[in-house]
């Protein structure tokens, strides 16, 4: 039986595999191929998009620089031709301040002479310094020599101070007055006359600031530095920092023309002084330090610009090399590599046969213009990026660079810095293609296939299991029913044979045999009734004949019949009807069957107990019939199942007690046909109580 069921199950599963799984696999394969083809198309499309994005970024960068060039051309037209090698022009300075991409401006005269706009150049190359070497005037020289004798040989500082102060009114020349005042301040310092020294340095920084002393050092810068040191000596940090702040602002303007070594020297002194104040907890000092740091940052920025300009000028052949454009009076953008860095400059022809030039800041072009343009385009096309210089060094890159994608490389054209832009497409793996919003059809197909397969498998297995279970139950039913038929029939036949052959001599024994034959045949007829009713109910053909009548005689007859039949087995069936009942609408035969099945079960499952109680009473508009035994009882988990067809609770029971598993199914269906209900209370080993409730006139 089990083997047969298994093969049936296997056969159904094979059909399922052929009818559902195979087509699904073919469909899945086709969908997969579709995705693959689609992926190739997507990749091609992506590459062309990236190529276009790369060109667009270059176009935008070029357009930005062109706009700067054309705006500058208008300004150059209204600017006078420079006269000093380092010149200043407010219009041009304003233009540079507004356009950060311009690091510097220069002018090449028709004769090829180079002029440089001093804008934010914190230091200048030696050959561009406009001032000649200062060796001090004759007057101051002789005065200072006399003073030095007193100051250094005689070491008489007071006398030296008096000497310098004495001669000062006679000196009229600014250079000499500056030098002498500087010496006075020095002697005052030696005499610890700090307040007076501060006053002298004040005078110097206010009136003799641009006077240069040895090595072209501006007196103003020296005076401010000394003044702040004196303040520091007096523990007046705030005044010291104020002085430093002022000095920095002068360097930034720039107020003096300094060469690199002087500039660097001043800066390191400033750093020394500020670092001395760094530990201060005073609120105002900290505020000043912050302001000074901001100033230093902007000075660093100016330094960078200065570096560009100087590095560029160091390669002046680049500038003066292109005379042709001057002659042809056309604008030109050029570039050069200095120390591995790609510098860009634009030449704008001037009406006076000269040429104006803009030095572009490559870092600004990269970090602002190119970067902004990349970000703008990346928003549209979704890509990762990388910008490298000619040596392949990475200058700029996106946060994430995908692996295993084939990037698109675009080289910047010759009129832009020598960079190379690499754009990486977003990952286009199989999985990504599947989940791409515009390709969700394939995803839906996959999901649908998986759902169909899962549901198909579930329902197939469920149906197979149900069918197998039912067929198992039916076979079991047939075998038990046949057995139930066989044993009474055999005993009827044996007893009938003995009676026919006169082998039962005593009349008493004969009556016993007849009674037994009657009992067995009654039992058989009930069994057949049950089977016939069950089959009718299964097919929905069972007809009921309802009538309004007294139900007591029906119940009493069945109980009495059971009392007689089971008396020899020792059963005590007690019927209790406390009061007369109203008439009930019911089908007599059906109700007899209900009582018969319930009493039959009560006897069968009584175990060693021999007590059965039947109660009949009315409650409200209902009649309640209960059959109670004190037998083996029913397990909790079986209580609901015993009303299902062919169900027999407890394996061991089914072996020893005869039964078909349809008795309670019939009872339930009859009760429900009367619009009533059947319930069971039971506990294993203590017995069961089946209660049928029928409405008085439920039909
Ligand atoms: P069966 O022919 O097996 O008695 P039924 O449909 O009448 O079939 O009963 C279904 C199952 O319910 C039985 O096999 C038995 O396990 C359980 N059952 C029914 N009545 C009782 C009872 N009074 N006491 C204990 N078990 C019962």
XYZ file of C-alpha atoms and ligand atoms in Angstrom:
726
model
C 0.000 0.000 0.000
C 2.709 2.381 1.041
C 4.809 1.465 -1.975
C 1.902 2.085 -4.308
C 1.296 5.494 -2.725
C 4.945 6.400 -3.060
C 5.084 5.535 -6.761
C 1.905 7.524 -7.330
C 3.477 10.488 -5.569
C 6.646 10.104 -7.639
C 4.639 9.926 -10.849
C 2.751 13.104 -10.017
C 6.005 14.865 -9.161
C 7.482 13.795 -12.521
C 4.413 15.193 -14.296
C 4.804 18.357 -12.303
C 8.470 18.606 -13.274
C 7.676 18.077 -16.961
C 4.636 20.324 -17.100
C 5.779 23.201 -14.901
C 9.457 23.074 -13.972
C 10.751 22.393 -17.484
C 8.818 25.230 -19.185
C 9.829 27.525 -16.351
C 13.493 26.606 -16.804
C 13.267 27.263 -20.558
C 11.538 30.571 -19.876
C 14.178 31.445 -17.284
C 16.964 30.605 -19.710
C 15.403 32.814 -22.387
C 14.986 35.649 -19.898
C 18.630 35.232 -18.853
C 19.742 35.439 -22.494
C 17.592 38.531 -22.868
C 19.283 40.140 -19.893
C 22.735 39.314 -21.242
C 21.952 40.908 -24.627
C 20.410 43.821 -22.899
C 23.466 44.212 -20.708
C 25.717 44.439 -23.793
C 23.441 47.102 -25.261
C 23.437 49.012 -22.005
C 27.241 48.911 -21.853
C 27.526 50.274 -25.392
C 25.069 53.022 -24.567
C 26.941 53.792 -21.342
C 30.261 54.126 -23.163
C 28.888 56.593 -25.664
C 27.247 58.558 -22.842
C 30.546 58.682 -20.952
C 32.387 59.782 -24.065
C 29.884 62.584 -24.527
C 30.107 63.510 -20.805
C 33.932 63.713 -21.059
C 33.687 66.018 -24.091
C 31.065 68.093 -22.330
C 33.323 68.576 -19.271
C 36.133 69.744 -21.544
C 33.793 72.059 -23.449
C 32.521 73.584 -20.201
C 36.067 74.139 -18.867
C 37.124 75.725 -22.140
C 34.018 77.917 -22.241
C 34.683 79.146 -18.703
C 38.279 80.118 -19.522
C 37.190 81.763 -22.800
C 34.691 83.884 -20.906
C 37.459 85.004 -18.526
C 39.699 85.817 -21.482
C 37.089 87.892 -23.277
C 36.168 89.752 -20.077
C 39.834 90.493 -19.437
C 40.274 91.807 -23.013
C 37.726 94.546 -22.277
C 39.617 95.560 -19.134
C 43.031 95.463 -20.845
C 41.712 97.968 -23.400
C 41.079 100.520 -20.698
C 44.318 99.991 -18.781
C 47.437 102.126 -19.387
C 50.563 100.427 -20.655
C 52.735 99.679 -17.612
C 55.978 101.631 -16.999
C 57.535 99.764 -14.072
C 58.630 96.181 -14.289
C 56.402 95.472 -11.334
C 53.347 97.649 -11.720
C 50.105 98.160 -9.941
C 46.697 98.782 -11.468
C 43.493 98.940 -9.449
C 41.211 97.772 -12.269
C 43.326 94.706 -12.968
C 43.707 93.966 -9.251
C 39.934 94.066 -8.854
C 39.543 91.754 -11.838
C 41.928 89.220 -10.275
C 40.220 89.403 -6.913
C 36.875 88.687 -8.536
C 38.142 85.849 -10.719
C 40.106 83.404 -8.604
C 41.193 81.402 -11.597
C 43.558 84.232 -12.626
C 46.808 83.871 -10.690
C 48.604 86.760 -12.317
C 48.703 89.321 -15.122
C 51.698 90.330 -17.204
C 52.391 92.553 -20.169
C 54.901 92.062 -22.983
C 55.728 95.193 -24.889
C 56.220 95.164 -28.645
C 59.970 95.183 -27.917
C 59.574 91.983 -25.893
C 60.039 93.596 -22.467
C 58.147 91.918 -19.637
C 56.041 93.749 -17.017
C 54.360 92.088 -14.073
C 51.247 93.197 -12.217
C 51.894 93.250 -8.505
C 48.734 91.827 -7.171
C 48.909 89.751 -4.088
C 52.505 88.868 -4.876
C 53.893 88.560 -1.413
C 57.454 88.494 -2.694
C 59.114 89.347 -6.012
C 62.136 87.946 -7.805
C 65.374 89.889 -7.350
C 65.572 91.087 -10.938
C 62.089 92.539 -10.687
C 62.821 94.605 -7.567
C 62.383 98.224 -8.557
C 64.572 99.666 -5.776
C 68.318 99.937 -6.152
C 70.646 98.705 -3.462
C 70.747 100.934 -0.427
C 74.030 101.545 1.212
C 72.964 104.468 3.365
C 73.489 108.154 2.717
C 76.764 109.942 3.295
C 75.337 112.016 6.156
C 73.952 109.128 8.111
C 77.042 107.039 7.438
C 79.404 109.537 9.182
C 76.974 110.144 12.051
C 76.434 106.441 12.583
C 80.168 105.738 12.568
C 80.681 108.282 15.370
C 77.780 106.890 17.328
C 79.008 103.292 16.956
C 82.346 104.307 18.524
C 80.552 105.561 21.627
C 78.085 102.694 21.622
C 80.375 99.729 20.932
C 83.922 100.815 21.932
C 83.106 102.944 24.939
C 79.980 100.908 25.663
C 78.403 104.101 26.933
C 74.829 103.702 25.781
C 73.485 106.789 27.469
C 76.100 108.963 25.820
C 75.430 107.247 22.456
C 71.671 107.887 22.831
C 72.279 111.507 23.691
C 74.583 111.802 20.696
C 72.056 110.335 18.238
C 69.225 112.447 19.627
C 71.383 115.496 19.412
C 72.271 115.074 15.762
C 68.805 114.015 14.586
C 67.233 117.498 14.174
C 69.997 118.468 11.750
C 69.258 115.501 9.446
C 66.542 116.239 6.920
C 66.793 113.345 4.502
C 64.187 110.580 5.216
C 66.573 107.734 4.523
C 69.136 109.068 7.018
C 66.525 110.001 9.619
C 65.066 106.509 9.363
C 68.444 104.857 9.818
C 69.331 107.070 12.829
C 65.920 106.561 14.459
C 66.390 102.821 14.020
C 69.727 103.088 15.848
C 68.141 105.225 18.610
C 65.498 102.562 19.145
C 68.215 99.895 19.376
C 70.135 101.860 22.063
C 66.919 102.550 23.962
C 66.342 98.801 24.016
C 69.815 98.249 25.413
C 69.124 100.822 28.134
C 65.898 98.978 28.928
C 63.939 102.094 28.030
C 61.299 99.860 26.461
C 58.460 102.403 26.428
C 60.634 104.929 24.662
C 61.910 102.297 22.231
C 58.294 101.377 21.417
C 57.532 105.020 20.716
C 60.552 105.267 18.399
C 59.504 102.106 16.507
C 56.001 103.579 16.263
C 57.451 106.670 14.666
C 59.461 104.517 12.270
C 56.517 102.350 11.209
C 54.282 105.384 10.722
C 56.634 107.766 8.916
C 59.583 105.759 7.605
C 57.949 102.492 6.746
C 59.163 102.238 3.144
C 62.726 103.335 3.938
C 65.043 100.445 3.171
C 68.052 99.594 5.235
C 70.805 97.135 4.423
C 69.836 94.296 2.108
C 66.695 96.151 0.992
C 64.815 95.459 4.196
C 61.910 97.889 4.748
C 62.238 99.769 8.030
C 58.483 99.550 8.685
C 58.540 95.743 8.773
C 61.585 95.684 11.085
C 60.013 98.298 13.389
C 56.738 96.392 13.714
C 58.546 93.149 14.500
C 60.747 94.808 17.148
C 57.755 96.594 18.631
C 55.822 93.363 19.080
C 58.875 91.732 20.737
C 59.091 94.657 23.181
C 55.392 94.323 24.003
C 55.935 90.640 24.577
C 58.818 91.498 26.957
C 56.374 93.682 28.893
C 53.915 90.758 28.957
C 51.492 92.853 26.918
C 50.421 89.964 24.654
C 47.415 91.723 23.166
C 49.495 94.725 21.951
C 52.151 92.327 20.603
C 49.543 90.392 18.641
C 47.876 93.598 17.408
C 51.249 94.687 16.036
C 51.782 91.281 14.382
C 48.311 91.466 12.878
C 49.122 94.832 11.383
C 52.464 93.544 10.073
C 50.714 90.599 8.403
C 48.161 92.884 6.772
C 51.021 94.979 5.355
C 52.710 91.832 3.998
C 49.436 90.739 2.463
C 48.635 94.019 0.720
C 51.620 93.906 -0.181
C 52.956 97.157 1.128
C 56.633 96.452 0.545
C 58.538 94.809 -2.253
C 60.320 91.918 -0.558
C 62.496 89.247 -2.012
C 61.815 85.672 -1.022
C 64.462 85.387 1.731
C 63.216 88.509 3.531
C 59.629 87.460 3.201
C 60.409 83.988 4.585
C 62.470 85.542 7.383
C 59.651 87.829 8.488
C 57.202 84.992 8.369
C 59.332 82.719 10.553
C 59.786 85.564 13.106
C 56.034 86.109 13.126
C 55.515 82.393 13.704
C 57.985 82.460 16.609
C 56.131 85.325 18.276
C 52.669 83.836 17.802
C 53.822 80.444 19.056
C 54.947 82.152 22.284
C 51.350 83.306 22.790
C 49.761 80.002 21.790
C 49.408 78.714 25.338
C 47.513 81.717 26.580
C 44.041 81.037 27.920
C 43.003 84.674 27.781
C 39.847 85.091 25.708
C 40.992 88.214 23.835
C 44.422 86.709 23.073
C 42.768 83.626 21.598
C 40.511 85.797 19.468
C 43.544 87.696 18.144
C 45.405 84.458 17.487
C 42.451 83.227 15.444
C 42.401 86.387 13.373
C 46.141 86.057 12.832
C 45.761 82.442 11.718
C 43.058 83.366 9.201
C 45.380 86.019 7.885
C 48.227 83.520 7.613
C 45.955 81.201 5.599
C 45.144 83.869 3.096
C 48.842 84.741 2.967
C 49.559 81.087 2.096
C 47.039 81.408 -0.746
C 48.839 84.533 -1.971
C 52.132 82.657 -1.673
C 50.723 79.977 -3.965
C 49.724 82.571 -6.532
C 53.122 84.206 -6.226
C 54.758 80.846 -6.807
C 52.716 80.293 -9.969
C 53.660 83.654 -11.349
C 57.315 83.251 -10.505
C 57.566 79.691 -11.746
C 55.959 80.894 -14.888
C 58.232 83.877 -15.322
C 61.227 81.661 -14.746
C 60.336 80.171 -18.094
C 60.000 83.479 -19.905
C 60.827 81.928 -23.274
C 57.292 80.567 -23.169
C 55.916 84.041 -23.055
C 58.249 85.903 -25.350
C 58.386 82.945 -27.744
C 55.121 83.660 -29.410
C 55.659 86.857 -31.312
C 53.548 85.687 -34.191
C 50.286 86.161 -32.405
C 51.305 89.694 -31.525
C 51.833 90.450 -35.165
C 48.678 88.743 -36.223
C 46.871 90.498 -33.394
C 45.069 87.397 -32.254
C 44.391 85.869 -28.862
C 46.106 82.674 -27.890
C 45.980 80.204 -25.065
C 49.155 78.347 -24.308
C 50.422 75.977 -21.713
C 53.647 74.703 -20.295
C 54.843 72.159 -17.813
C 56.835 73.579 -14.933
C 58.084 71.138 -12.306
C 55.577 68.574 -13.529
C 52.685 70.995 -13.148
C 50.593 72.014 -16.124
C 50.380 75.811 -16.316
C 48.039 77.617 -18.595
C 48.285 81.182 -19.793
C 46.295 83.251 -22.183
C 47.746 85.927 -24.411
C 45.487 88.789 -25.356
C 46.750 91.146 -28.034
C 46.982 94.809 -27.205
C 46.312 97.727 -29.494
C 49.867 99.031 -28.899
C 51.593 96.045 -30.497
C 52.074 94.514 -27.086
C 50.427 91.546 -25.486
C 48.596 91.129 -22.222
C 48.820 87.786 -20.543
C 46.780 85.970 -17.907
C 48.392 83.290 -15.781
C 45.719 80.767 -14.883
C 45.741 78.911 -11.587
C 45.831 75.188 -12.513
C 44.658 74.136 -9.042
C 41.611 76.366 -9.291
C 40.804 75.065 -12.777
C 41.045 71.525 -11.463
C 39.339 71.832 -8.097
C 36.638 74.244 -9.073
C 35.889 74.411 -12.764
C 36.652 70.840 -13.824
C 35.353 69.371 -10.582
C 32.083 71.314 -10.730
C 31.572 70.355 -14.334
C 32.255 66.678 -13.519
C 29.769 66.758 -10.646
C 27.134 68.392 -12.831
C 27.578 65.789 -15.559
C 27.823 62.892 -13.088
C 24.379 63.845 -11.827
C 23.015 63.334 -15.317
C 24.952 60.247 -16.433
C 25.964 58.566 -13.185
C 29.647 57.750 -13.322
C 32.787 57.694 -11.193
C 35.806 59.686 -12.254
C 39.510 60.245 -11.994
C 41.724 63.057 -13.306
C 45.422 62.341 -13.780
C 48.349 64.452 -14.940
C 50.845 63.588 -17.677
C 52.818 61.399 -15.296
C 49.718 59.426 -14.443
C 49.556 60.941 -10.981
C 46.053 61.133 -9.582
C 44.855 64.727 -9.114
C 41.159 64.267 -8.479
C 38.906 61.284 -8.038
C 35.434 60.311 -6.995
C 34.804 58.694 -3.615
C 34.288 55.289 -5.151
C 35.946 53.848 -8.231
C 34.277 50.625 -9.357
C 36.349 47.626 -10.275
C 35.766 45.363 -13.260
C 34.291 48.082 -15.426
C 35.836 49.329 -18.639
C 36.446 53.054 -18.241
C 36.353 55.702 -20.948
C 39.414 57.909 -21.211
C 39.370 61.476 -22.517
C 42.531 63.537 -22.896
C 42.272 67.290 -22.429
C 43.064 69.154 -25.668
C 46.218 71.230 -26.160
C 44.595 74.528 -25.123
C 43.834 73.138 -21.659
C 46.185 71.702 -18.996
C 47.717 68.322 -19.913
C 45.312 66.217 -17.941
C 43.506 63.061 -18.672
C 39.939 62.402 -17.553
C 38.843 58.822 -16.922
C 35.154 58.114 -16.477
C 34.004 54.794 -15.033
C 30.512 53.554 -15.774
C 28.393 52.508 -12.826
C 28.610 48.789 -12.276
C 26.655 46.975 -14.975
C 26.914 43.418 -13.710
C 24.174 40.899 -14.337
C 22.585 41.564 -11.015
C 22.557 45.313 -11.563
C 21.016 44.881 -15.009
C 18.340 42.785 -13.438
C 17.489 45.470 -10.939
C 17.780 48.387 -13.318
C 14.478 50.298 -13.064
C 13.938 50.370 -16.839
C 14.555 46.636 -17.118
C 12.271 45.489 -14.365
C 10.295 43.288 -16.806
C 13.012 40.647 -16.565
C 12.942 40.883 -12.808
C 9.184 40.398 -12.806
C 9.541 37.374 -15.071
C 12.053 35.851 -12.683
C 9.923 36.555 -9.653
C 6.847 35.184 -11.424
C 8.704 31.988 -12.350
C 9.894 31.471 -8.801
C 6.410 32.107 -7.384
C 4.746 29.793 -9.950
C 7.271 27.057 -9.179
C 6.872 27.407 -5.428
C 3.066 27.584 -5.508
C 2.858 24.752 -8.044
C 5.056 22.574 -5.894
C 3.101 23.413 -2.757
C -0.337 22.745 -4.251
C 0.805 19.626 -6.092
C 2.272 18.157 -2.944
C -0.786 19.104 -0.937
C -3.180 17.564 -3.458
C -1.060 14.448 -3.789
C -0.904 14.055 -0.021
C -4.651 14.624 0.403
C -5.525 12.164 -2.319
C -3.114 9.583 -0.974
C -4.474 10.031 2.528
C -8.069 9.695 1.341
C -7.330 6.634 -0.743
C -5.533 5.136 2.248
C -8.570 5.873 4.438
C -10.947 4.400 1.878
C -8.947 1.189 1.585
C -8.808 0.986 5.326
C -12.567 1.635 5.501
C -13.280 -1.151 3.017
C -11.085 -3.607 4.882
C -12.626 -2.784 8.300
C -16.182 -2.723 6.961
C -15.677 -6.057 5.198
C -14.380 -7.432 8.453
C -17.405 -6.075 10.302
C -19.661 -7.706 7.753
C -17.769 -10.944 7.728
C -17.836 -11.900 11.398
C -21.625 -11.484 12.035
C -22.378 -13.162 8.690
C -20.151 -16.129 9.585
C -21.809 -16.592 12.972
C -25.328 -16.197 11.430
C -24.426 -18.840 8.841
C -23.001 -21.236 11.424
C -25.979 -20.890 13.759
C -28.490 -21.168 10.863
C -26.730 -24.337 9.606
C -26.891 -25.945 13.060
C -30.578 -25.072 13.373
C -31.357 -26.391 9.864
C -29.558 -29.670 10.568
C -31.342 -30.032 13.927
C -28.115 -30.040 15.780
C -29.449 -27.826 18.527
C -31.533 -30.167 20.665
C -32.735 -27.976 23.542
C -35.453 -25.428 22.889
C -33.728 -22.945 25.163
C -30.496 -23.123 23.167
C -32.466 -22.826 19.955
C -34.089 -19.591 21.222
C -30.664 -18.324 22.176
C -29.427 -19.014 18.611
C -32.441 -17.297 17.072
C -31.936 -14.286 19.321
C -28.277 -14.160 18.368
C -29.095 -14.376 14.638
C -31.597 -11.538 15.118
C -29.060 -9.383 16.953
C -26.351 -9.996 14.370
C -28.670 -9.254 11.478
C -29.880 -6.081 13.196
C -26.311 -5.059 13.622
C -25.628 -5.753 9.958
C -28.660 -3.814 8.912
C -27.493 -0.810 11.007
C -24.087 -1.053 9.440
C -25.620 -1.067 5.989
C -27.866 1.875 6.980
C -24.799 3.775 8.078
C -22.934 3.050 4.848
C -25.897 3.916 2.665
C -26.582 7.133 4.567
C -22.945 8.067 4.437
C -22.771 7.587 0.690
C -26.012 9.558 0.213
C -24.718 12.394 2.360
C -21.377 12.411 0.530
C -23.217 12.816 -2.750
C -25.725 15.263 -1.252
C -28.723 12.959 -1.986
C -29.842 12.243 1.559
C -33.473 13.205 2.059
C -34.966 13.880 5.486
C -38.606 13.504 6.442
C -39.192 16.033 9.149
C -42.282 15.869 11.305
C -43.342 17.535 14.535
C -43.639 14.888 17.161
C -42.706 13.794 20.656
C -39.062 12.726 20.652
C -39.222 10.843 23.976
C -40.588 7.509 22.596
C -37.910 7.478 19.875
C -35.109 7.895 22.368
C -36.687 5.532 24.872
C -37.161 2.748 22.240
C -33.524 2.878 21.186
C -32.305 2.964 24.769
C -34.510 0.042 25.729
C -33.362 -1.956 22.698
C -29.727 -1.325 23.733
C -30.602 -2.234 27.354
C -31.911 -5.604 26.192
C -29.053 -6.318 23.776
C -26.305 -5.368 26.142
C -27.775 -6.747 29.349
C -25.866 -10.016 28.881
C -22.628 -8.004 28.685
C -23.541 -6.403 32.029
C -24.244 -2.835 30.751
C -26.479 -0.566 32.815
C -27.947 2.043 30.557
C -29.838 4.618 32.508
C -32.316 6.919 30.783
C -33.329 10.089 32.567
C -36.162 12.323 31.348
C -36.894 14.709 34.250
C -39.983 16.331 32.716
C -42.233 16.067 29.684
C -40.865 17.726 26.561
C -42.578 19.843 23.956
C -42.877 18.421 20.433
C -39.829 18.660 18.249
C -39.450 18.887 14.460
C -37.221 15.940 13.480
C -36.649 13.021 11.148
C -37.511 9.905 13.093
C -35.222 7.456 11.297
C -32.323 9.887 11.302
C -32.735 10.562 14.986
C -32.862 6.806 15.686
C -29.572 6.513 13.810
C -28.030 9.310 15.851
C -29.040 7.600 19.110
C -27.953 4.205 17.840
C -24.504 5.417 16.775
C -23.901 7.314 19.996
C -25.018 4.404 22.195
C -23.104 1.912 20.071
C -19.925 4.005 20.522
C -20.600 4.380 24.260
C -20.740 0.578 24.572
C -17.770 -0.047 22.263
C -15.456 2.411 23.996
C -16.587 1.703 27.590
C -13.561 -0.431 28.338
C -14.139 -2.092 31.744
C -16.910 0.308 32.729
C -20.500 -0.860 32.290
C -22.368 2.338 33.109
C -24.004 4.534 30.493
C -26.302 7.494 31.119
C -28.698 9.025 28.639
C -30.302 12.357 29.519
C -33.114 14.020 27.654
C -34.266 17.477 28.607
C -35.422 20.744 27.145
C -33.786 24.099 27.726
C -35.337 27.233 26.306
C -36.402 26.411 22.816
C -33.941 23.526 22.504
C -33.924 19.826 23.222
C -30.743 18.421 24.649
C -29.848 14.729 24.395
C -26.644 13.553 26.028
C -24.997 10.141 26.053
C -22.424 9.639 28.746
C -20.055 6.734 29.274
C -17.246 6.132 31.735
C -14.943 4.407 29.284
C -11.593 5.025 27.662
C -12.235 8.679 26.745
C -10.753 10.721 23.908
C -7.443 12.538 23.741
C -7.598 16.332 23.434
C -5.944 16.397 20.018
C -8.484 13.881 18.646
C -11.625 15.677 19.814
C -12.099 17.750 16.663
C -10.956 15.043 14.290
C -13.336 12.267 15.339
C -16.180 13.879 13.372
C -14.128 13.694 10.125
C -14.866 10.815 7.799
C -12.921 7.595 8.314
C -11.104 9.028 11.312
C -10.485 6.628 14.157
C -8.703 7.946 17.210
C -5.749 6.052 18.715
C -3.879 3.469 16.649
C -4.108 0.723 19.314
C -7.891 1.184 19.475
C -8.405 0.650 15.796
C -6.696 -2.702 16.097
C -8.911 -4.099 18.887
C -12.312 -2.386 18.585
C -14.275 -2.803 15.418
C -15.334 0.309 13.638
C -15.576 2.078 10.287
C -14.868 5.699 11.209
C -18.101 7.049 9.687
C -20.523 6.766 12.633
C -19.845 10.224 14.116
C -19.581 11.806 10.647
C -23.143 10.684 9.983
C -24.296 11.869 13.433
C -22.804 15.308 12.851
C -24.357 15.662 9.408
C -27.801 14.607 10.688
C -27.610 16.999 13.633
C -26.546 19.837 11.347
C -29.435 18.994 8.986
C -31.655 19.634 12.058
C -29.851 22.968 12.565
C -28.487 21.630 15.785
C -25.016 20.997 17.054
C -23.006 18.184 18.593
C -20.290 18.666 21.192
C -18.050 16.319 23.106
C -16.527 16.548 26.563
C -14.032 13.869 27.329
C -10.873 13.039 29.162
C -8.812 9.905 28.572
C -9.577 7.128 31.088
C -12.616 8.929 32.526
C -15.150 8.627 29.731
C -16.918 10.840 27.236
C -20.118 12.811 27.022
C -21.630 13.532 23.617
C -24.318 16.244 23.672
C -26.738 16.816 20.821
C -28.690 20.071 20.875
C -31.652 20.451 18.511
C -33.931 23.471 18.242
C -37.592 22.692 18.934
C -38.698 23.871 15.543
C -35.435 24.408 13.700
C -36.803 23.508 10.253
P -15.998 3.992 14.671
O -16.695 3.126 13.772
O -14.537 3.868 14.684
O -16.564 3.967 16.075
P -17.020 6.670 14.698
O -17.125 7.702 13.648
O -18.279 6.283 15.376
O -16.248 5.473 14.102
O -16.063 7.222 15.814
C -14.868 7.792 15.433
C -13.840 7.614 16.521
O -14.218 8.389 17.646
C -13.703 6.242 17.025
O -12.834 5.453 16.275
C -13.218 6.419 18.463
O -11.853 6.507 18.435
C -13.805 7.752 18.849
N -15.008 7.625 19.707
C -16.309 7.746 19.330
N -17.122 7.626 20.392
C -16.320 7.414 21.497
C -16.574 7.194 22.898
N -17.802 7.190 23.404
N -15.515 7.015 23.719
C -14.255 7.041 23.221
N -13.958 7.243 21.891
C -14.973 7.430 21.042
